[in-house]
Amino acid sequence: MEEVLERESKWEVDEVFSLPALDNLVSDSRIETTSVELTSTYFDTPERDLLAHNLTLRRREGADESGWQLKVPHPNGRTELHAPLSEELPPEFVEVVTGAALGKPLHAVTTIHTLRNRHRVLGPDGELIVEVDDDIVDTTPADGSSVAWHEIEVELGPRIDAVPEALVDSLAEAGARRSEFPSKLSHVLPPQPKPVTDTAAERAIYEYMTAQIDMIFAGDVALRRGQEPIHDTRVATRRLRSTLRVFGKLLDRSAIGAVEDELKWYAGLLGDVRDCHVQHRRLADQVHKLPSELVLGPVAARIDATILARQVPSRNAITEAMDSTRYLELLATLHAWQSHPPFDRRLRRRELVQRARKAARKADHRLTTALHDQRHASLHRARKAAKRARYAAELLEPAGKHSRAKPNIKYYKKIQRVLGDYNDGIVSARFLWRTATTAGTAAGENGFTFGLLYANEMHAADDARRKTSKIATR
């Protein structure tokens, strides 16, 4: 499956627009001009679920661009995946968008015809600087209506970071203006309107929850592509679950249902893999720091093999879960909240403040208890409570409570981080103890280095515990 990073901008122009000269953008450049006719059939669910998550799936015919294309959001633009032209939807593309489509079948939703005058600006070495496409577009949506327009599409070359200022100026002077539509498909099938949020409190909860839901869906697509967005997806899942736990009494309980438990289930699956990643990186670094004479036997290989033996089935468990009805029903609920948030009454900002304060008081109480009894279970509960207090403060900040939220975010983030270091040390120490008992009885191995690493991890955990006490005291 071929992948290309697409970075483009679109410009609205009128019917009589004339493209300005492009030969003065770069010295010693040359222009390649061709004309092509493109026919693109777009596929989505009847509810436009793919479009809602900025995914575009199309079958294109015309010149050198014939084939299937799937466009996926990327921080710097969109990643365009290519598959050969065929009559049927490519199974690999269907798999990638299964979560975003909520398991529903895909159908053709519109066909877009484009008459394109393509202008490729090439540098002295022949490398593409920018491609400027002058497009005459007409479409036939599924409802039988007809839409036509004229637009300019500017696509950057691989080594260009932004549209050259000279091109921006010349387009603007010729009457072009930045398009409000990110794609041709969005021009034909605009996304569903966002729900009306009447108060700052409602906007704060809606925007915070929607941001986490977007991250969960982005993680779903990346996981199905074979990538490992485990950390970001898990954090988004935990933030959303924390929001339901802290602010749940302000929301529609009938709409929330068992979503908190379902998020806990999915976060647990992600956590099993995430723990393997953390342990592997942490212990590889610790082994690397040891003097070579203290590394007795195949220590790194033993750690790698042991962690991998756990990581592979844990990763497979995520894949299996993502194909389950249970998981797709969870995604369907989260997707529905983006257009119909679980509000059953008007929310006030003071209610958010009260709930966030309660989360902070609970975190402070649990931290005091943990520092008093020094038990691992108490410290673990204190870390989770600090995390909820931090997330509640994050949600509160956009509601106009900056002076209260910012210090809490900073404080509880620090507590969470240091107690996280403590927890990682304890988890790694337990892993090393178990591994040492195996290595100590294997031919060619012994438990010496594992014991040394165990002592180092316990020391690091103790150090993190002391740091927590100092932070809490200050």
Coordinates of C-alpha atoms in Angstrom, one line a residue, residues 99 111 141 206 312 362 389:
G99 CA -14.2 1.9 13.4
T111 CA -19.5 11.4 -8.0
P141 CA -24.8 13.9 -5.1
Y206 CA -18.7 19.5 25.0
V312 CA 2.2 -9.8 21.4
K362 CA -10.4 14.0 47.1
A389 CA -8.2 16.5 39.6

